[in-house]
Coordinates of C-alpha atoms and ligand atoms in Angstrom, one line a residue:
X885 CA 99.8 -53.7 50.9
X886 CA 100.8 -52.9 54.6
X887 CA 98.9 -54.5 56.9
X888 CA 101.1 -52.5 59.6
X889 CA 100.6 -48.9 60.4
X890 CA 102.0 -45.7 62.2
X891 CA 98.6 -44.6 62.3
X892 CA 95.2 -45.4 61.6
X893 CA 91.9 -43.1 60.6
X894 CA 88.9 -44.3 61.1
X895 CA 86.2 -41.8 59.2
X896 CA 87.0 -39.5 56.9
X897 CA 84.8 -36.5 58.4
X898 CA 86.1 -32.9 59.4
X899 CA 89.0 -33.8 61.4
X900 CA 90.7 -37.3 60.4
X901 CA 91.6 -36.2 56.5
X902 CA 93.5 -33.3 57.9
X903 CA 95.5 -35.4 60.7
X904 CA 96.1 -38.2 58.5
X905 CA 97.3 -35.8 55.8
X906 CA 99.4 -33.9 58.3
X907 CA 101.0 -37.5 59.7
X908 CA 101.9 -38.5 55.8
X909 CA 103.4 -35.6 55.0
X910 CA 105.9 -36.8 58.1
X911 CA 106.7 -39.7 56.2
X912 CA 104.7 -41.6 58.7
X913 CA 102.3 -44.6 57.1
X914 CA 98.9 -44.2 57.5
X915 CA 95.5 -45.5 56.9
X916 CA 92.7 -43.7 56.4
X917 CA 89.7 -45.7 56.5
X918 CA 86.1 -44.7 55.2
X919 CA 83.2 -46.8 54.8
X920 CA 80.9 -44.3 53.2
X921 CA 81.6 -41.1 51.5
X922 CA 84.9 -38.7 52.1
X923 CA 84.2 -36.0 53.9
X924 CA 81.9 -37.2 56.2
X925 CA 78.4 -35.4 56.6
X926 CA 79.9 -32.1 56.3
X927 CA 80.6 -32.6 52.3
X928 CA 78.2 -35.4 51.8
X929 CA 75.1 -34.7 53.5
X930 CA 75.6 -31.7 56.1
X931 CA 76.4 -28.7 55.8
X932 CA 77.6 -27.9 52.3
X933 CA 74.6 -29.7 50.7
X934 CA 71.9 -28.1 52.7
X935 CA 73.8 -24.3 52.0
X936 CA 73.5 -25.1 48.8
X937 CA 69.9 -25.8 48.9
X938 CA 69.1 -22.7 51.3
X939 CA 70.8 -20.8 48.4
X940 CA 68.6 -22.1 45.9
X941 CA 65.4 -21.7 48.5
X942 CA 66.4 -18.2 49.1
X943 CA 66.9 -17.4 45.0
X944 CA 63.2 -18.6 44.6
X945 CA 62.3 -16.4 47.8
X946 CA 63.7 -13.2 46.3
X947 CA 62.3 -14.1 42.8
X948 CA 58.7 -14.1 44.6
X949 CA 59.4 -11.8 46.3
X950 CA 60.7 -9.6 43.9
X951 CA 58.2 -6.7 43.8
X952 CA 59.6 -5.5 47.4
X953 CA 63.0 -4.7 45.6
X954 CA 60.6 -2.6 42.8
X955 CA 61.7 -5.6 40.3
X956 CA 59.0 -7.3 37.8
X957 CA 59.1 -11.2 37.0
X958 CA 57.0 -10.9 34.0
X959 CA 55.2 -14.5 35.3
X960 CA 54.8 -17.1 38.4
X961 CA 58.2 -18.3 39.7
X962 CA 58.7 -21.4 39.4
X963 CA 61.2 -24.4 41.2
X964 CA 63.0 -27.3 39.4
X965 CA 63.9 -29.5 42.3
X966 CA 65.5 -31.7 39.6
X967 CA 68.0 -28.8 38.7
X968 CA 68.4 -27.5 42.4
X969 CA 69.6 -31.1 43.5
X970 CA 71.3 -31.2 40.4
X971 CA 73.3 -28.1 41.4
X972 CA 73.9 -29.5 44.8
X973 CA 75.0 -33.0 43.8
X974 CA 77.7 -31.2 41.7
X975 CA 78.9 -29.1 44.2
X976 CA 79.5 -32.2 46.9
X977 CA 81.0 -34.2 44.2
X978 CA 83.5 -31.4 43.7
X979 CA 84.1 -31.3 47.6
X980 CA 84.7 -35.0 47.1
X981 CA 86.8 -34.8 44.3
X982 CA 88.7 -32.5 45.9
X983 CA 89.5 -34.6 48.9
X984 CA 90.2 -37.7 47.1
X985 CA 92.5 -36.1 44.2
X986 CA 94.5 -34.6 47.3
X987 CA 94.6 -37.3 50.0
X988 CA 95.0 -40.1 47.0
X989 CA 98.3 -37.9 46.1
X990 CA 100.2 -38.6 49.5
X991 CA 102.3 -41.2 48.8
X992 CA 102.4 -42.8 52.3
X993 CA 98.5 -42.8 53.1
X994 CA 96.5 -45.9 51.8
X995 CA 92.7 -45.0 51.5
X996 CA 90.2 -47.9 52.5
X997 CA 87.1 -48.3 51.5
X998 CA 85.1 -50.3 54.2
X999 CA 83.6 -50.5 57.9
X1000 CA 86.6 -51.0 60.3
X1001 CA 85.7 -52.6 63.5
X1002 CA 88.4 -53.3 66.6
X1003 CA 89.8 -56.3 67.0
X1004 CA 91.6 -55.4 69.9
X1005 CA 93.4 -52.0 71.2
X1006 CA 96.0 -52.2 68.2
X1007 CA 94.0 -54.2 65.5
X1008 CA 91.1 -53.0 63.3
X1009 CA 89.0 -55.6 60.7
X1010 CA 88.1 -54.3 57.3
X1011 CA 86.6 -56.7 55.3
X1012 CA 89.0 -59.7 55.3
X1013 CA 91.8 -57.7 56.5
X1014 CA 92.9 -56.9 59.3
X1015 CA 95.4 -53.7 60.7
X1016 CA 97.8 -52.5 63.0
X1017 CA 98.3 -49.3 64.2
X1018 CA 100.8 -47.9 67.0
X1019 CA 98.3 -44.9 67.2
X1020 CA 94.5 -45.2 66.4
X1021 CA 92.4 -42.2 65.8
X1022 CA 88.6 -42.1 65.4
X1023 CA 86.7 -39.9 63.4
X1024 CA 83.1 -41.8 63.0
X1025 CA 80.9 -38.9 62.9
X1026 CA 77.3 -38.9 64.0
X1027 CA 74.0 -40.3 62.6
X1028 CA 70.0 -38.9 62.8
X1029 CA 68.2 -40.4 65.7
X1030 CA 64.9 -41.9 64.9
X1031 CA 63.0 -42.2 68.1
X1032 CA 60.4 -45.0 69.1
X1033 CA 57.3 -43.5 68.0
X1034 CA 54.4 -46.3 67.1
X1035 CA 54.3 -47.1 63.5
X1036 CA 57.2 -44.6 62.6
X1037 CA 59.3 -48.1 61.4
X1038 CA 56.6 -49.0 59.2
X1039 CA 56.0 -45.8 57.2
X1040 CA 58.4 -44.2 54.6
X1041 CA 60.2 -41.2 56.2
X1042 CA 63.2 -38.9 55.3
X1043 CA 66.6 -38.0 57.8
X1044 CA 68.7 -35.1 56.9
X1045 CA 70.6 -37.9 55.2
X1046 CA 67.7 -39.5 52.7
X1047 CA 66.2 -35.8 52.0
X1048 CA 69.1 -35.0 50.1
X1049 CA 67.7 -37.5 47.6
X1050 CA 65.2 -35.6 46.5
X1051 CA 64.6 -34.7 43.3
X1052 CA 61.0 -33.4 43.5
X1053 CA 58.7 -31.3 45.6
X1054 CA 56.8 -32.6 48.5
X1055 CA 53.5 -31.3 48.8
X1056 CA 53.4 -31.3 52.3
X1057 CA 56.6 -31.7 54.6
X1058 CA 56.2 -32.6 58.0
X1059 CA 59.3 -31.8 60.0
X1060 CA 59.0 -33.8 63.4
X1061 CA 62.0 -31.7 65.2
X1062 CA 62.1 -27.6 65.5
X1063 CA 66.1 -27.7 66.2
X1064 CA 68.7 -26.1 63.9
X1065 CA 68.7 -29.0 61.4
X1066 CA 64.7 -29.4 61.2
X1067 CA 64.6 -25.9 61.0
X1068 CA 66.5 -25.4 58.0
X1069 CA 64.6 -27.6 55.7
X1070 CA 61.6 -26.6 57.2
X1071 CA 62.3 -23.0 55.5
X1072 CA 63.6 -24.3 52.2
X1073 CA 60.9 -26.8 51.7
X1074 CA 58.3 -23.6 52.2
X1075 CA 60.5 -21.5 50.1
X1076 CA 60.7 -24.5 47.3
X1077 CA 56.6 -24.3 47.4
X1078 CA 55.9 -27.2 49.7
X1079 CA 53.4 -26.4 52.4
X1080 CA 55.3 -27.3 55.6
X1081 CA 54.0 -28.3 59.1
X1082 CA 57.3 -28.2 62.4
X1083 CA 56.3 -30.7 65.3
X1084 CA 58.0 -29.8 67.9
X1085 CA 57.7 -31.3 71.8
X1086 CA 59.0 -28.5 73.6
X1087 CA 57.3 -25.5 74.0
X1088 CA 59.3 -23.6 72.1
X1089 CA 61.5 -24.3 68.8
X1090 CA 65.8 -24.3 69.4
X1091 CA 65.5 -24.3 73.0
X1092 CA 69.2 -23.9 73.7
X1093 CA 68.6 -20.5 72.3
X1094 CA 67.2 -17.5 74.4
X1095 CA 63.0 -17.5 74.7
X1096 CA 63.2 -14.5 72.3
X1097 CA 65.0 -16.4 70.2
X1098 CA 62.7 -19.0 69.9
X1099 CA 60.0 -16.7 69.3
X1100 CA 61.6 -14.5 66.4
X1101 CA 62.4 -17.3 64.8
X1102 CA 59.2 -19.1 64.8
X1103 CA 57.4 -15.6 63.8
X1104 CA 60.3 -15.4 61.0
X1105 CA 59.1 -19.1 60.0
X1106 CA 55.3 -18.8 60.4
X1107 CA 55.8 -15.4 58.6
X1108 CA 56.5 -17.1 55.7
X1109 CA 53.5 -19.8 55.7
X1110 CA 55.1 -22.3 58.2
X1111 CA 53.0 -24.3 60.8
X1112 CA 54.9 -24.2 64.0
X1113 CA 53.4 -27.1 66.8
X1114 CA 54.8 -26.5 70.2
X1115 CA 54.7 -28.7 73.2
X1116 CA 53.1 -31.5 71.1
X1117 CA 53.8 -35.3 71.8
X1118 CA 53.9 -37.6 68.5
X1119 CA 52.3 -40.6 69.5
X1120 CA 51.9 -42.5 66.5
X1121 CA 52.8 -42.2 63.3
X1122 CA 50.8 -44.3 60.0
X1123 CA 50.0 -44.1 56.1
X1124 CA 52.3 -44.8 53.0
X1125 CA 53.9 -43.1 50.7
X1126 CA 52.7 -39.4 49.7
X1127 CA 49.9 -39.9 52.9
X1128 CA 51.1 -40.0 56.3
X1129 CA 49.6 -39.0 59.1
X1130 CA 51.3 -37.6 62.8
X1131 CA 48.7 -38.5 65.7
X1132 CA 49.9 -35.7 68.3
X1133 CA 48.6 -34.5 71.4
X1134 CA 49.1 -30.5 72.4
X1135 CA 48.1 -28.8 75.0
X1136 CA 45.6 -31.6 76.3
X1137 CA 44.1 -31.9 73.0
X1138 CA 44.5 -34.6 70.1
X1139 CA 45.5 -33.7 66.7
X1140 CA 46.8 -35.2 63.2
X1141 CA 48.6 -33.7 61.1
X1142 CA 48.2 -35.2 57.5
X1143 CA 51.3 -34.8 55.1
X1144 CA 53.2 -36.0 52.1
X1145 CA 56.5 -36.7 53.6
X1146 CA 57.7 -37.0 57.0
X1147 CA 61.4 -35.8 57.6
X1148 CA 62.6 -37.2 61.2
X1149 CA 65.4 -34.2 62.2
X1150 CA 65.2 -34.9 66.4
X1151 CA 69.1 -35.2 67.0
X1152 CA 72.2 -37.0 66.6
X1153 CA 73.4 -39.5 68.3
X1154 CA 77.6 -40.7 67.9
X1155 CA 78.3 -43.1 65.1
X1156 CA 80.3 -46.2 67.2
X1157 CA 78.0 -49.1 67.4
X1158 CA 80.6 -50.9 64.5
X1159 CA 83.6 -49.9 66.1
X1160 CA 83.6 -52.5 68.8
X1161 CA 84.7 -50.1 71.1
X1162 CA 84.9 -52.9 74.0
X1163 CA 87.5 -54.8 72.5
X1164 CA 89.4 -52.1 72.3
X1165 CA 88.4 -51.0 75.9
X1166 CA 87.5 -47.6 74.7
X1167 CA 85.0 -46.2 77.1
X1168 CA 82.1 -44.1 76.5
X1169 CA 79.9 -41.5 78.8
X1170 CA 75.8 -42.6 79.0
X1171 CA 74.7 -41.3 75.8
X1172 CA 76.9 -43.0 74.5
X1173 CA 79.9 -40.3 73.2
X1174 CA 83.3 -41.7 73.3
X1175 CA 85.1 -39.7 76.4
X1176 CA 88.6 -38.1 76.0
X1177 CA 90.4 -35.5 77.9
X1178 CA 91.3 -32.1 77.2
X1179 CA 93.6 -32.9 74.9
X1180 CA 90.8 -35.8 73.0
X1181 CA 93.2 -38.9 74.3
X1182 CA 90.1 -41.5 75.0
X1183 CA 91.0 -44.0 77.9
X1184 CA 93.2 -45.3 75.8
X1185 CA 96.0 -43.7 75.6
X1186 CA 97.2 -44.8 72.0
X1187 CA 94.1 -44.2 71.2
X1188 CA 92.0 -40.4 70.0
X1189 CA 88.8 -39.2 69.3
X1190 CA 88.0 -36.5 67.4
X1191 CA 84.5 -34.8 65.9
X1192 CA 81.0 -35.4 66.8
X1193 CA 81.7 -38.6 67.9
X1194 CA 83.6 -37.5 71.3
X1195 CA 80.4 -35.2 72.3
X1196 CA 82.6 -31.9 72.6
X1197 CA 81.5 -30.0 69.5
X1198 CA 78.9 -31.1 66.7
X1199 CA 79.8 -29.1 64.0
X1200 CA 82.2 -29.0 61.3
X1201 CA 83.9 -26.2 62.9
X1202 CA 85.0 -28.0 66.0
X1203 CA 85.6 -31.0 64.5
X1204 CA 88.0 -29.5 62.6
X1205 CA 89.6 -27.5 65.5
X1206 CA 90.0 -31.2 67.4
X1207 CA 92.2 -31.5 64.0
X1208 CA 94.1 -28.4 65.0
X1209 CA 94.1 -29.6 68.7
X1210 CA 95.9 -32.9 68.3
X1211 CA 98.3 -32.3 65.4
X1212 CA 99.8 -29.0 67.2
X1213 CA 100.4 -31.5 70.6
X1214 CA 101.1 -34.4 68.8
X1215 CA 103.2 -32.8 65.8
X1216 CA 104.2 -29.2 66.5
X1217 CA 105.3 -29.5 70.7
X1218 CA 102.1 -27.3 71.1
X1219 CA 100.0 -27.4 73.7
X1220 CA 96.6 -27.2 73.4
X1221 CA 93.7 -28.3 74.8
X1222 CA 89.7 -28.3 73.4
X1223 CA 88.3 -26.1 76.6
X1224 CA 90.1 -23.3 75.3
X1225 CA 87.7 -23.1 72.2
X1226 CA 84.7 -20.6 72.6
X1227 CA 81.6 -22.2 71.8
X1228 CA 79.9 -20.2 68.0
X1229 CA 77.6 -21.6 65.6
X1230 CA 75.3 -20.5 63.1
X1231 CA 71.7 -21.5 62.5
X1232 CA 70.8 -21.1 58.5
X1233 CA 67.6 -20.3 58.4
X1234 CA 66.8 -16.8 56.8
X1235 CA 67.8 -14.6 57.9
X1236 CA 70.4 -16.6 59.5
X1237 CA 71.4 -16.6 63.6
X1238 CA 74.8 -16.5 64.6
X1239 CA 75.8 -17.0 68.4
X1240 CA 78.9 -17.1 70.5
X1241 CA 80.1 -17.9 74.2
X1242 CA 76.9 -17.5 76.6
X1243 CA 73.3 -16.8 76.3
X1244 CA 71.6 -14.4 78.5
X1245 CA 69.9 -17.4 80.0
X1246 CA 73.3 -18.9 80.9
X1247 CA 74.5 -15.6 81.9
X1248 CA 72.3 -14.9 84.4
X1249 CA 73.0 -18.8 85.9
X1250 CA 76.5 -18.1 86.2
X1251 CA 76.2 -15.7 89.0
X1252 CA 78.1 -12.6 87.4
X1253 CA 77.1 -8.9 86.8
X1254 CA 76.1 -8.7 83.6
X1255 CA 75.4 -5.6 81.1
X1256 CA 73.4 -6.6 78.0
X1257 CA 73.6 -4.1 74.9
X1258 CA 70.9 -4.6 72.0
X1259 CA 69.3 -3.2 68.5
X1260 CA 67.1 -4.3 66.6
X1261 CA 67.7 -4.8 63.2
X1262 CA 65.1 -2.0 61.9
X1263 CA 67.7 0.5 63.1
X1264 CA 70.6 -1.3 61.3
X1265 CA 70.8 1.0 58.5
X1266 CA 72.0 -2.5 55.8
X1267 CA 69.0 -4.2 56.9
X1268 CA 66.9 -1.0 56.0
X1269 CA 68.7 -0.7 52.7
X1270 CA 67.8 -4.7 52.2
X1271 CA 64.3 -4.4 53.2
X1272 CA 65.2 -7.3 55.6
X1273 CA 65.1 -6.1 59.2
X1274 CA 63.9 -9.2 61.0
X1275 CA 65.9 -9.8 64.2
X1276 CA 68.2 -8.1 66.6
X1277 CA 71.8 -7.9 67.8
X1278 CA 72.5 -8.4 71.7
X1279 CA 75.9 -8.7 73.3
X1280 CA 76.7 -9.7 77.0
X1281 CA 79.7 -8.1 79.2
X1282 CA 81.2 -8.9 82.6
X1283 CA 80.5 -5.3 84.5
X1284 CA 83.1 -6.6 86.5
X1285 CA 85.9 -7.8 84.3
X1286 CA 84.2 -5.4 81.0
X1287 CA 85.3 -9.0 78.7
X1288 CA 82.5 -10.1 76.6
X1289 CA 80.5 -13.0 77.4
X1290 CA 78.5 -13.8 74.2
X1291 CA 76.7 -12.5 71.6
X1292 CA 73.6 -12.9 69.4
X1293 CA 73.1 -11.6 66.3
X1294 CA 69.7 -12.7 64.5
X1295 CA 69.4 -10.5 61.4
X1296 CA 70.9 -10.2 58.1
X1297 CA 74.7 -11.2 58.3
X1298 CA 74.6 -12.1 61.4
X1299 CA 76.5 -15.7 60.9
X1300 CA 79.4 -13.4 59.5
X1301 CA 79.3 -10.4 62.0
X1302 CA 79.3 -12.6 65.0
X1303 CA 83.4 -13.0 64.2
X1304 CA 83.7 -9.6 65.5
X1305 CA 82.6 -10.2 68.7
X1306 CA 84.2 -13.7 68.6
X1307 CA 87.6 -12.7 68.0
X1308 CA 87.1 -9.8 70.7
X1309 CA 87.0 -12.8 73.3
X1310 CA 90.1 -14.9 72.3
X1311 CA 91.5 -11.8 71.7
X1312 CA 90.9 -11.9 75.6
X1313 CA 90.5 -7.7 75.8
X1314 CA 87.7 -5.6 77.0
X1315 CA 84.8 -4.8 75.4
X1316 CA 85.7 -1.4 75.2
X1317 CA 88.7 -3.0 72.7
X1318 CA 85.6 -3.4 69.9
X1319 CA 83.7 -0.4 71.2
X1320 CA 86.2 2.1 69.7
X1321 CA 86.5 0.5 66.8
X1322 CA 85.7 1.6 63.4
X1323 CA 83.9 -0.3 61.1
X1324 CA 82.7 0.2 57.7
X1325 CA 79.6 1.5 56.5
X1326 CA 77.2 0.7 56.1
X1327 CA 77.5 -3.3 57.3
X1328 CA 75.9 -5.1 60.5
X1329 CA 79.3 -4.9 61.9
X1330 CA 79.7 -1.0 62.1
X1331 CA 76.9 -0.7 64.6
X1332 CA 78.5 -3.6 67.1
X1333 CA 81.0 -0.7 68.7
X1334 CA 77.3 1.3 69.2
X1335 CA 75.8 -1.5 70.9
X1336 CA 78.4 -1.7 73.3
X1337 CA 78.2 1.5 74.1
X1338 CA 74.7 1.6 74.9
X1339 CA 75.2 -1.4 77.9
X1340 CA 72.8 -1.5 80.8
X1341 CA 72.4 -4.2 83.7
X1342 CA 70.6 -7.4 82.4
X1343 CA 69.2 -7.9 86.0
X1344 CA 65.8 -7.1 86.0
X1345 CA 65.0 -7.1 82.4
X1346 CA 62.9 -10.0 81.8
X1347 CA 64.1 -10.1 77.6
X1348 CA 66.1 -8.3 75.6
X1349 CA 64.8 -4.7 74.2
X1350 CA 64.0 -5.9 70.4
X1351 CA 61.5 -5.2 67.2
X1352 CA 61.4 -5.9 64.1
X1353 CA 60.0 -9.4 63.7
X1354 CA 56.8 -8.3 62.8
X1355 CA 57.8 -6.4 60.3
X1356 CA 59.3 -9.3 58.6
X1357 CA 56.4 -11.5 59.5
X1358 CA 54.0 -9.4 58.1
X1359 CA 55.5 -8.8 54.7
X1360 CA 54.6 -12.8 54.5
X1361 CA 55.9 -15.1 51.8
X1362 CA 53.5 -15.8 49.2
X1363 CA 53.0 -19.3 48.0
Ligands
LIG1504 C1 71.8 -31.5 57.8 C2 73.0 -31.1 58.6 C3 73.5 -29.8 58.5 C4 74.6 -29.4 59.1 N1 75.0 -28.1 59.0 C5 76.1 -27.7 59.7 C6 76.6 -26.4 59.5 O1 76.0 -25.6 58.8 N2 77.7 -26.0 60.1 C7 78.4 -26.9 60.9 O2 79.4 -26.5 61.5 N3 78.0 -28.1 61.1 C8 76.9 -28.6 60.5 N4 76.5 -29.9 60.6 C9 77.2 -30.8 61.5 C10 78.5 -31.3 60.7 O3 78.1 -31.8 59.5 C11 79.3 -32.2 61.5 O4 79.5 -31.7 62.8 C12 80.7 -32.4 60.8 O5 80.5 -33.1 59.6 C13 81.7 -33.0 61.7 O6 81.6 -34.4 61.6 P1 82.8 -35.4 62.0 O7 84.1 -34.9 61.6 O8 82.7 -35.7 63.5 O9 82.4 -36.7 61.3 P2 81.5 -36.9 60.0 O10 81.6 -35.8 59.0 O11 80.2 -37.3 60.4 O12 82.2 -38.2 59.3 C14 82.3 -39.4 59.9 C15 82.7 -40.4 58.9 O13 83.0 -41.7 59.5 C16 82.6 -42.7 58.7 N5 82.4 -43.9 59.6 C17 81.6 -44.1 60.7 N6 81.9 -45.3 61.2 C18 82.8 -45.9 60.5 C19 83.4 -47.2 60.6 N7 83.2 -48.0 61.6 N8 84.3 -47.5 59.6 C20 84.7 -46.6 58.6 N9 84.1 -45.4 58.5 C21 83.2 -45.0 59.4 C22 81.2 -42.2 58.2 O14 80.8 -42.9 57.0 C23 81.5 -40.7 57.9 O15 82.0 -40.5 56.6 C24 75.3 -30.3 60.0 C25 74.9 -31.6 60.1 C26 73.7 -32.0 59.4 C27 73.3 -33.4 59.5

């Protein structure tokens, strides 16, 4: 084997499989290193697991729920979280599959299995070998946080990465964490049957989102039979296995919260503590994120970072954009460079959130005129016809240059309607550009063009015109 290498991958996540790939198919010799799983979180334990589970959490929600639609289950409804891991193990180890049978055909790409750690600026050690490689590029990912809390070491608890062992139903999950990964298996543990208690310190849940944000989706969640604890400090944690207890203060007062399992879901921090970055002289910002420049060159200049692990993105999405980023500068003469992305996500919770560019909050900060334009979902005639009308739309213009400067859309389709709006902005064109056009009915989508043309100045309005959460809230989710 080589020991000698055009270019070397460290972490096979979102980004490096797709570079590597790219450089083999140059006839370059590469390395692709892994010391875990291909794919990364994404494939392993991130996103394609939990949508898989939210699938089967939202089949069992419907099934109970089933009398709304005018359909009979002739008996109770009823969860095999044997089967529903079952059906999620098999779709990863496709995704795996997948990659392996396709990276494992290029003939000039080695897979290695191991932890690579830097030697110096050209050399990486993996196991009791060690390689060379004119280019380096780092694709280590991210890993759950688990914060100091007393007694939190001592006591069995669950990350977003151990959860997805589970092959049976907690009877009371305690999600310390209401962000977007808490969140989601907060809902899908309620919708499996457990009962389900969110600790959260802020005062409200996903506070990067909009306040009334925040407080559709905790009525959405607490709608269904979810405990939502705002503003409360965890300041010890004890018990064993199937009893554990959260000592917590809120607002001034003490409180325990008594549960089965405990899942930990506060945040993500990089994944370089084996790299050895300092013999490589790779620098990192405070929290610890490897820095790189526009184009994700670290301050080494042989030397890239690419994924969660550079602190630019945090989803699969970006990561593998940084893919796209580097292989049309360093392959295809391009030139491109990672601010010219426009931030979008998704939260998928039920019904899910899907947001691009700015919030209102962060458009009102910027200083500009801004119109806001908004519905809620009751008069979205699909969500009507679905009997699911939780949520609203909202989208934010420039009065001065009429571009768009984000969007919201919680509701029913809103993680695939957002790509409307989305594409509007790289499209760089004014809003007027999706206001006059036509879109099919009846879908989320077709009422986008309306909102538009019902902007008004966001100064002075203190939220967003919106109903329809309490409609959802109060339909309830029964046990
Ligand atoms: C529960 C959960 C749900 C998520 N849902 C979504 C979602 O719906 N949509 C979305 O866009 N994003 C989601 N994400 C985030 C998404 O999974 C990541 O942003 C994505 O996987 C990109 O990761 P990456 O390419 O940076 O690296 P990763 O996928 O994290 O891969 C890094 C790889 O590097 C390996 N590695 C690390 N150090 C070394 C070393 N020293 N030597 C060898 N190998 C090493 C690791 O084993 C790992 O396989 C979710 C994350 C979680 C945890």
């Amino acid at each position: 084997m080589p020991h000698t290498f055009d270019a070397i991958f460290v972490g096979a996540g979102q980004s490096g499989p797709f570079l590597a790939a790219r450089c083999a198919e140059r006839g370059q010799r590469v390395a692709l290193i892994e010391k875990r799983a291909l794919g990364g979180t994404c494939v392993n334990d991130g996103c394609i697991p939990t949508k898989t589970l939210v699938a089967s959490a939202r089949a069992a929600w419907v099934a109970r729920n089933a009398a709304r639609w005018g359909v009979t289950i002739g008996g109770p409804v009823a969860v095999d979280m044997a089967a529903v891991k079952a059906r999620k193990d098999a779709i990863v180890a496709e995704s795996r599959q997948n990659l392996s049978t396709w990276l494992g055909g290029l003939p000039t790409l080695e897979l290695i299995e191991g932890k690579a750690t830097f030697v110096d600026a050209h050399t990486l050690r993996v196991g009791d070998r060690e390689l060379t490689g004119a280019r380096i590029f780092l694709n280590t990912g991210a890993r759950p946080v688990v914060p100091p809390i007393p007694g939190l070491s001592d006591v069995p608890r669950l990350t977003s990465e151990s959860i997805m062992d589970l092959d049976h139903l907690p009877a009371h999950l305690i999600v310390l964490g209401g962000s977007y990964i808490g969140l989601e298996f907060a809902q899908m543990y309620r919708r499996f049957g457990s009962a389900v208690t969110v600790i959260e310190r802020a005062d409200r849940l996903i506070t990067r989102e909009d306040p009334y944000v925040s407080t559709d989706v905790a009525a959405i969640l607490t709608g269904e039979g979810i405990e939502v604890v705002c503003g409360a400090e965890a300041t010890s944690v004890s018990g064993g296995a199937g009893d554990l207890r959260v000592e917590l203060t809120a607002g001034g007062a003490k409180r325990t919260i008594a549960g089965s399992h405990l899942l930990v879901a506060i945040g993500r921090a990089p994944s370089t503590a084996e790299l050895n970055l300092a013999a490589a002289g790779v620098a990192v910002d405070a929290r610890g994120y490897i820095t790189t420049d526009d184009k994700l060159v670290t301050s080494v200049p042989h030397i890239w970072a690419l994924g969660d692990v550079n602190g630019r993105g945090g989803f699969t999405h970006t990561s593998y954009d940084d893919f796209q980023v580097v292989a049309a500068n360093l392959l295809d003469g391009g030139d491109r460079r990672v601010s010219e992305r426009i931030p979008i996500y998704g939260l998928y919770t039920d019904p899910p959130l899907g947001r691009c560019g700015m919030t209102a909050t962060e458009a009102r900060a910027s200083g500009r005129r801004v119109l806001i334009g908004s519905r809620p979902m009751t008069r979205v005639g699909r969500a009507r016809e679905r009997g699911e009308m939780a949520g609203s739309i909202q989208i934010l213009v420039d009065a001065d240059t009429r571009q768009i400067l984000g969007a919201t859309i919680l509701g029913i389709e809103g993680d695939e309607a957002i790509h409307s709006i989305v594409d509007i902005m790289y499209a760089d064109v004014p809003y007027t550009v999706l206001e006059r056009a036509v879109h099919a009915h009846p879908t989320v989508s077709e009422l986008l063009p309306t909102v538009l043309g019902s902007l008004k100045p966001l100064e002075g309005l203190t939220e967003p015109p919106r109903r329809g959460v309490g409609f959802l809230a109060s339909q309830g989710t029964p046990r």
